PDB file of C-alpha atoms in Angstrom:
ATOM      1  CA  MET C   1      85.903  65.810  94.517  1.00 44.00           C
ATOM      2  CA  GLY C   2      82.631  65.713  92.703  1.00 37.00           C
ATOM      3  CA  VAL C   3      79.228  66.939  93.341  1.00 32.00           C
ATOM      4  CA  ALA C   4      75.906  67.047  91.406  1.00 29.00           C
ATOM      5  CA  ALA C   5      74.675  70.352  91.024  1.00 26.00           C
ATOM      6  CA  ALA C   6      71.179  71.487  92.159  1.00 25.00           C
ATOM      7  CA  VAL C   7      71.360  75.208  92.652  1.00 25.00           C
ATOM      8  CA  LEU C   8      68.208  77.007  93.661  1.00 25.00           C
ATOM      9  CA  PHE C   9      68.184  80.810  93.487  1.00 25.00           C
ATOM     10  CA  ALA C  10      65.150  82.879  94.439  1.00 27.00           C
ATOM     11  CA  GLY C  11      65.831  86.270  92.721  1.00 27.00           C
ATOM     12  CA  LEU C  12      63.380  89.275  92.859  1.00 23.00           C
ATOM     13  CA  THR C  13      60.834  88.888  90.074  1.00 25.00           C
ATOM     14  CA  ALA C  14      57.684  90.857  89.203  1.00 28.00           C
ATOM     15  CA  CYS C  15      54.791  90.108  87.014  1.00 28.00           C
ATOM     16  CA  THR C  16      52.544  92.372  84.917  1.00 31.00           C
ATOM     17  CA  GLY C  17      49.168  91.536  83.528  1.00 37.00           C
ATOM     18  CA  GLY C  18      46.989  93.039  81.018  1.00 41.00           C
ATOM     19  CA  ALA C  19      43.328  92.714  80.455  1.00 45.00           C
ATOM     20  CA  SER C  20      43.646  89.309  79.058  1.00 48.00           C
ATOM     21  CA  GLY C  21      44.981  88.075  82.350  1.00 52.00           C
ATOM     22  CA  HIS C  22      48.414  87.172  80.716  1.00 53.00           C
ATOM     23  CA  HIS C  23      51.362  87.380  83.129  1.00 52.00           C
ATOM     24  CA  GLU C  24      54.955  87.943  81.885  1.00 55.00           C
ATOM     25  CA  ALA C  25      57.741  87.357  84.529  1.00 56.00           C
ATOM     26  CA  LYS C  26      60.594  89.934  84.363  1.00 65.00           C
ATOM     27  CA  ALA C  27      64.207  89.034  84.649  1.00 67.00           C
ATOM     28  CA  PRO C  28      65.540  88.703  88.228  1.00 74.00           C
ATOM     29  CA  VAL C  29      67.206  91.805  89.591  1.00 83.00           C
ATOM     30  CA  ARG C  30      70.937  91.377  89.875  1.00 87.00           C
ATOM     31  CA  ALA C  31      72.870  92.255  92.931  1.00 86.00           C
ATOM     32  CA  CYS C  32      75.918  94.754  92.891  1.00 88.00           C
ATOM     33  CA  ALA C  33      79.269  93.161  91.805  1.00 85.00           C
ATOM     34  CA  ASP C  34      81.204  94.704  94.745  1.00 87.00           C
ATOM     35  CA  GLY C  35      79.152  93.677  97.707  1.00 91.00           C
ATOM     36  CA  THR C  36      80.400  92.115 101.013  1.00 93.00           C
ATOM     37  CA  PHE C  37      79.620  88.602 102.234  1.00 95.00           C
ATOM     38  CA  THR C  38      78.934  87.882 105.926  1.00 96.00           C
ATOM     39  CA  TRP C  39      78.698  84.464 107.191  1.00 97.00           C
ATOM     40  CA  SER C  40      77.021  82.975 110.267  1.00 97.00           C
ATOM     41  CA  ARG C  41      75.946  79.654 111.720  1.00 97.00           C
ATOM     42  CA  ILE C  42      78.734  77.726 109.812  1.00 97.00           C
ATOM     43  CA  LYS C  43      78.709  74.034 110.719  1.00 96.00           C
ATOM     44  CA  GLN C  44      80.343  70.848 109.570  1.00 94.00           C
ATOM     45  CA  THR C  45      78.801  67.438 109.376  1.00 93.00           C
ATOM     46  CA  ASP C  46      79.620  63.988 107.918  1.00 94.00           C
ATOM     47  CA  GLU C  47      76.956  62.614 105.520  1.00 93.00           C
ATOM     48  CA  LEU C  48      76.827  58.943 104.781  1.00 94.00           C
ATOM     49  CA  THR C  49      76.675  58.217 100.969  1.00 93.00           C
ATOM     50  CA  GLY C  50      77.269  54.540 100.579  1.00 93.00           C
ATOM     51  CA  ILE C  51      77.272  51.338 102.501  1.00 94.00           C
ATOM     52  CA  SER C  52      77.579  47.520 102.108  1.00 93.00           C
ATOM     53  CA  ASP C  53      75.848  44.698 103.736  1.00 92.00           C
ATOM     54  CA  VAL C  54      77.424  42.981 106.674  1.00 94.00           C
ATOM     55  CA  GLU C  55      80.068  40.409 105.554  1.00 92.00           C
ATOM     56  CA  VAL C  56      81.078  37.691 108.041  1.00 93.00           C
ATOM     57  CA  LEU C  57      84.697  36.611 107.831  1.00 92.00           C
ATOM     58  CA  GLY C  58      86.275  33.696 109.798  1.00 91.00           C
ATOM     59  CA  VAL C  59      89.679  33.201 111.433  1.00 91.00           C
ATOM     60  CA  GLY C  60      92.380  34.594 109.060  1.00 88.00           C
ATOM     61  CA  GLY C  61      90.091  37.036 107.461  1.00 86.00           C
ATOM     62  CA  GLY C  62      89.896  37.560 103.728  1.00 89.00           C
ATOM     63  CA  PRO C  63      88.700  39.954 101.060  1.00 88.00           C
ATOM     64  CA  LEU C  64      85.496  41.852 101.272  1.00 88.00           C
ATOM     65  CA  ARG C  65      83.358  41.158  98.328  1.00 86.00           C
ATOM     66  CA  HIS C  66      80.019  42.991  98.924  1.00 86.00           C
ATOM     67  CA  GLY C  67      79.784  46.176  96.970  1.00 86.00           C
ATOM     68  CA  MET C  68      78.354  49.445  98.408  1.00 90.00           C
ATOM     69  CA  ARG C  69      74.859  50.772  97.637  1.00 91.00           C
ATOM     70  CA  ARG C  70      74.241  54.425  97.587  1.00 92.00           C
ATOM     71  CA  VAL C  71      72.238  55.904 100.364  1.00 92.00           C
ATOM     72  CA  SER C  72      72.476  59.608  99.543  1.00 90.00           C
ATOM     73  CA  SER C  73      73.546  61.935  96.818  1.00 88.00           C
ATOM     74  CA  PRO C  74      75.218  64.956  98.370  1.00 88.00           C
ATOM     75  CA  ARG C  75      74.465  68.115  96.422  1.00 87.00           C
ATOM     76  CA  PRO C  76      75.913  71.637  96.527  1.00 92.00           C
ATOM     77  CA  SER C  77      73.094  74.118  96.870  1.00 91.00           C
ATOM     78  CA  VAL C  78      72.552  77.896  97.311  1.00 94.00           C
ATOM     79  CA  ARG C  79      69.158  79.204  98.357  1.00 94.00           C
ATOM     80  CA  ALA C  80      68.697  83.020  98.543  1.00 95.00           C
ATOM     81  CA  ALA C  81      66.187  85.735  98.733  1.00 95.00           C
ATOM     82  CA  GLY C  82      66.881  89.143  97.356  1.00 93.00           C
ATOM     83  CA  PRO C  83      68.807  90.503  94.342  1.00 93.00           C
ATOM     84  CA  ASP C  84      70.480  87.665  92.397  1.00 93.00           C
ATOM     85  CA  VAL C  85      74.115  86.697  93.265  1.00 93.00           C
ATOM     86  CA  SER C  86      76.006  84.039  91.345  1.00 92.00           C
ATOM     87  CA  ALA C  87      75.939  80.777  93.014  1.00 93.00           C
ATOM     88  CA  ALA C  88      79.507  80.243  92.180  1.00 93.00           C
ATOM     89  CA  GLU C  89      80.373  83.540  93.864  1.00 94.00           C
ATOM     90  CA  VAL C  90      78.510  82.373  96.978  1.00 95.00           C
ATOM     91  CA  LEU C  91      80.363  78.984  97.125  1.00 95.00           C
ATOM     92  CA  PHE C  92      83.746  80.765  96.671  1.00 94.00           C
ATOM     93  CA  SER C  93      83.082  83.073  99.498  1.00 95.00           C
ATOM     94  CA  LEU C  94      82.001  80.026 101.620  1.00 96.00           C
ATOM     95  CA  GLY C  95      85.123  78.186 100.473  1.00 95.00           C
ATOM     96  CA  ARG C  96      87.348  81.014 101.593  1.00 94.00           C
ATOM     97  CA  ARG C  97      85.688  81.334 104.868  1.00 95.00           C
ATOM     98  CA  ILE C  98      86.179  77.686 105.820  1.00 95.00           C
ATOM     99  CA  GLY C  99      89.645  77.449 104.345  1.00 93.00           C
ATOM    100  CA  GLU C 100      88.815  75.167 101.343  1.00 94.00           C
ATOM    101  CA  ILE C 101      89.896  77.921  98.982  1.00 92.00           C
ATOM    102  CA  ASP C 102      93.204  79.673  99.187  1.00 91.00           C
ATOM    103  CA  SER C 103      92.867  82.979  97.356  1.00 89.00           C
ATOM    104  CA  ASP C 104      93.556  86.596  98.233  1.00 87.00           C
ATOM    105  CA  ALA C 105      90.716  87.700  96.000  1.00 86.00           C
ATOM    106  CA  HIS C 106      87.501  88.775  97.553  1.00 86.00           C
ATOM    107  CA  THR C 107      85.448  87.521  94.691  1.00 85.00           C
ATOM    108  CA  LEU C 108      85.615  84.798  92.143  1.00 87.00           C
ATOM    109  CA  ALA C 109      85.602  87.432  89.354  1.00 84.00           C
ATOM    110  CA  GLU C 110      88.523  89.095  90.852  1.00 86.00           C
ATOM    111  CA  ASP C 111      90.541  85.908  90.947  1.00 82.00           C
ATOM    112  CA  GLY C 112      92.272  86.303  87.572  1.00 71.00           C
ATOM    113  CA  ASP C 113      95.099  83.765  87.825  1.00 69.00           C
ATOM    114  CA  GLY C 114      93.341  81.103  85.804  1.00 69.00           C
ATOM    115  CA  THR C 115      92.810  78.814  88.899  1.00 78.00           C
ATOM    116  CA  THR C 116      89.606  76.728  88.905  1.00 83.00           C
ATOM    117  CA  TYR C 117      88.059  75.597  92.183  1.00 88.00           C
ATOM    118  CA  ALA C 118      86.072  72.323  92.526  1.00 89.00           C
ATOM    119  CA  PHE C 119      84.202  73.837  95.464  1.00 92.00           C
ATOM    120  CA  THR C 120      82.575  76.356  93.260  1.00 92.00           C
ATOM    121  CA  ASP C 121      81.498  73.798  90.456  1.00 87.00           C
ATOM    122  CA  VAL C 122      77.789  73.585  90.941  1.00 84.00           C
ATOM    123  CA  HIS C 123      77.568  71.090  88.004  1.00 78.00           C
ATOM    124  CA  ALA C 124      79.976  68.428  89.294  1.00 73.00           C
ATOM    125  CA  LYS C 125      78.666  64.880  90.047  1.00 74.00           C
ATOM    126  CA  ALA C 126      78.467  63.221  93.517  1.00 75.00           C
ATOM    127  CA  PRO C 127      81.249  60.792  94.269  1.00 80.00           C
ATOM    128  CA  ALA C 128      80.364  57.182  93.602  1.00 80.00           C
ATOM    129  CA  PRO C 129      80.637  54.728  96.444  1.00 77.00           C
ATOM    130  CA  ALA C 130      80.727  51.471  94.505  1.00 65.00           C
ATOM    131  CA  GLY C 131      83.927  49.603  93.533  1.00 57.00           C
ATOM    132  CA  ARG C 132      85.798  50.036  96.722  1.00 61.00           C
ATOM    133  CA  THR C 133      87.003  46.807  98.240  1.00 66.00           C
ATOM    134  CA  SER C 134      89.293  45.937 101.205  1.00 77.00           C
ATOM    135  CA  ARG C 135      91.006  42.870 102.625  1.00 84.00           C
ATOM    136  CA  ILE C 136      90.724  42.080 106.319  1.00 87.00           C
ATOM    137  CA  ASP C 137      93.243  40.107 108.344  1.00 87.00           C
ATOM    138  CA  GLY C 138      90.946  38.992 111.161  1.00 89.00           C
ATOM    139  CA  ALA C 139      87.417  37.516 111.868  1.00 92.00           C
ATOM    140  CA  GLY C 140      84.504  39.735 112.236  1.00 92.00           C
ATOM    141  CA  HIS C 141      81.217  41.200 111.040  1.00 94.00           C
ATOM    142  CA  PHE C 142      82.386  43.798 108.463  1.00 94.00           C
ATOM    143  CA  VAL C 143      80.798  46.785 106.629  1.00 94.00           C
ATOM    144  CA  GLN C 144      82.273  49.014 104.227  1.00 93.00           C
ATOM    145  CA  TYR C 145      80.990  52.688 104.030  1.00 94.00           C
ATOM    146  CA  ALA C 146      81.631  56.046 102.243  1.00 93.00           C
ATOM    147  CA  GLY C 147      80.683  59.594 102.937  1.00 92.00           C
ATOM    148  CA  VAL C 148      81.484  63.165 102.626  1.00 92.00           C
ATOM    149  CA  ARG C 149      82.109  66.186 104.864  1.00 92.00           C
ATOM    150  CA  MET C 150      79.434  68.732 104.391  1.00 93.00           C
ATOM    151  CA  GLU C 151      80.125  72.486 104.906  1.00 95.00           C
ATOM    152  CA  GLU C 152      77.324  74.944 105.227  1.00 96.00           C
ATOM    153  CA  GLY C 153      76.254  78.318 106.645  1.00 97.00           C
ATOM    154  CA  ASP C 154      74.006  81.271 106.330  1.00 98.00           C
ATOM    155  CA  PHE C 155      75.046  84.426 104.406  1.00 98.00           C
ATOM    156  CA  ARG C 156      74.285  87.909 103.856  1.00 97.00           C
ATOM    157  CA  TYR C 157      75.491  89.785 100.668  1.00 96.00           C
ATOM    158  CA  SER C 158      75.352  93.577 101.351  1.00 96.00           C
ATOM    159  CA  CYS C 159      75.715  96.245  98.793  1.00 94.00           C
ATOM    160  CA  ALA C 160      76.751  99.867  99.221  1.00 92.00           C
ATOM    161  CA  ASP C 161      73.256 101.124  98.160  1.00 92.00           C
ATOM    162  CA  GLY C 162      71.773  99.210 101.160  1.00 92.00           C
ATOM    163  CA  THR C 163      70.234  96.363  99.169  1.00 94.00           C
ATOM    164  CA  THR C 164      71.008  92.907 100.589  1.00 95.00           C
ATOM    165  CA  THR C 165      70.667  89.148  99.699  1.00 96.00           C
ATOM    166  CA  THR C 166      70.345  86.593 102.313  1.00 96.00           C
ATOM    167  CA  GLY C 167      70.475  82.856 102.096  1.00 96.00           C
ATOM    168  CA  HIS C 168      72.051  79.448 102.970  1.00 97.00           C
ATOM    169  CA  ALA C 169      74.740  77.543 101.003  1.00 96.00           C
ATOM    170  CA  ARG C 170      76.257  74.158 101.431  1.00 94.00           C
ATOM    171  CA  ASN C 171      78.816  71.975  99.693  1.00 94.00           C
ATOM    172  CA  TRP C 172      81.085  69.099 100.540  1.00 91.00           C
ATOM    173  CA  THR C 173      84.765  68.735 100.799  1.00 88.00           C
ATOM    174  CA  LEU C 174      86.369  65.498 101.907  1.00 86.00           C
ATOM    175  CA  ASP C 175      85.339  62.157 100.070  1.00 86.00           C
ATOM    176  CA  MET C 176      85.830  59.488 102.836  1.00 89.00           C
ATOM    177  CA  THR C 177      85.791  55.626 102.929  1.00 90.00           C
ATOM    178  CA  GLY C 178      86.164  53.137 105.817  1.00 91.00           C
ATOM    179  CA  THR C 179      85.402  49.715 107.239  1.00 92.00           C
ATOM    180  CA  LEU C 180      84.018  48.764 110.487  1.00 93.00           C
ATOM    181  CA  ASP C 181      83.444  45.660 112.604  1.00 94.00           C
ATOM    182  CA  CYS C 182      79.948  45.573 114.084  1.00 94.00           C
ATOM    183  CA  GLN C 183      81.470  43.806 117.061  1.00 93.00           C
ATOM    184  CA  VAL C 184      83.866  46.728 117.734  1.00 93.00           C
ATOM    185  CA  ASN C 185      83.103  50.118 119.101  1.00 93.00           C
ATOM    186  CA  VAL C 186      83.775  52.760 116.432  1.00 91.00           C
ATOM    187  CA  GLY C 187      84.767  55.328 118.955  1.00 88.00           C
ATOM    188  CA  ARG C 188      84.152  59.079 117.939  1.00 86.00           C
ATOM    189  CA  SER C 189      83.575  58.490 114.326  1.00 89.00           C
ATOM    190  CA  ASP C 190      80.043  59.741 113.531  1.00 91.00           C
ATOM    191  CA  LEU C 191      80.230  58.531 109.964  1.00 93.00           C
ATOM    192  CA  ALA C 192      81.092  54.961 110.981  1.00 93.00           C
ATOM    193  CA  ARG C 193      78.299  55.075 113.620  1.00 93.00           C
ATOM    194  CA  GLN C 194      75.835  56.121 110.950  1.00 93.00           C
ATOM    195  CA  ALA C 195      76.890  53.173 108.839  1.00 94.00           C
ATOM    196  CA  ALA C 196      76.757  50.749 111.807  1.00 94.00           C
ATOM    197  CA  ARG C 197      73.087  51.829 112.684  1.00 93.00           C
ATOM    198  CA  ARG C 198      72.079  51.056 109.085  1.00 93.00           C
ATOM    199  CA  SER C 199      73.721  47.650 108.742  1.00 92.00           C
ATOM    200  CA  CYS C 200      74.641  46.226 112.070  1.00 93.00           C
ATOM    201  CA  THR C 201      72.309  44.440 114.444  1.00 91.00           C
ATOM    202  CA  ALA C 202      70.646  46.786 116.886  1.00 88.00           C
ATOM    203  CA  GLY C 203      72.669  46.981 120.066  1.00 86.00           C
ATOM    204  CA  SER C 204      75.908  45.811 118.393  1.00 89.00           C
ATOM    205  CA  PRO C 205      79.048  47.658 120.064  1.00 91.00           C
ATOM    206  CA  ALA C 206      79.574  49.522 116.661  1.00 91.00           C
ATOM    207  CA  THR C 207      76.194  51.160 116.942  1.00 87.00           C
ATOM    208  CA  ARG C 208      76.894  52.725 120.259  1.00 81.00           C
ATOM    209  CA  GLY C 209      79.930  54.812 119.338  1.00 64.00           C
ATOM    210  CA  ALA C 210      82.113  56.424 121.971  1.00 51.00           C
TER     211      ALA C 210
END
């Protein structure tokens, strides 16, 4: 798994000004180290990241030669308001909540067995959709596609002194690829339907889904 990091944190800051009008920003107020995360409105969606042009194969099929072009770059993000909480800690908590991270520790700081978790890496790169080819046995109008499964939710980080940080976090888990035939219904696959709507002729069976 790979992700490009773009972590946005809105910590509490303050400005002071003298007679000259000069303003100096203070360091963000840091949250407590032993707070509790509460998650809500967690959802899972599939996001299309790469797609090829339609490639027509005749009877007997053959190799697909069209490469995929990137259509999106999924990024992990943490947006927050309140005392500053580590983005990696937020993603660690989300990862535990959705089952992506298997750890008995309540925080990343407490997890002292040396394990590293890709889900908490806010500096990883997005998966590259290019360079994936397939061979098809039959005739049809084919499109190759790639995508990721996004996990996101709202959080509240509460400290014993009553201070809280609230925000929203998202990251991706599965790196998926596939091939569809524009002349065939793609069923319940939302990712395939997204790809079909971008590449297949409007009204093709693949664009209609289940």
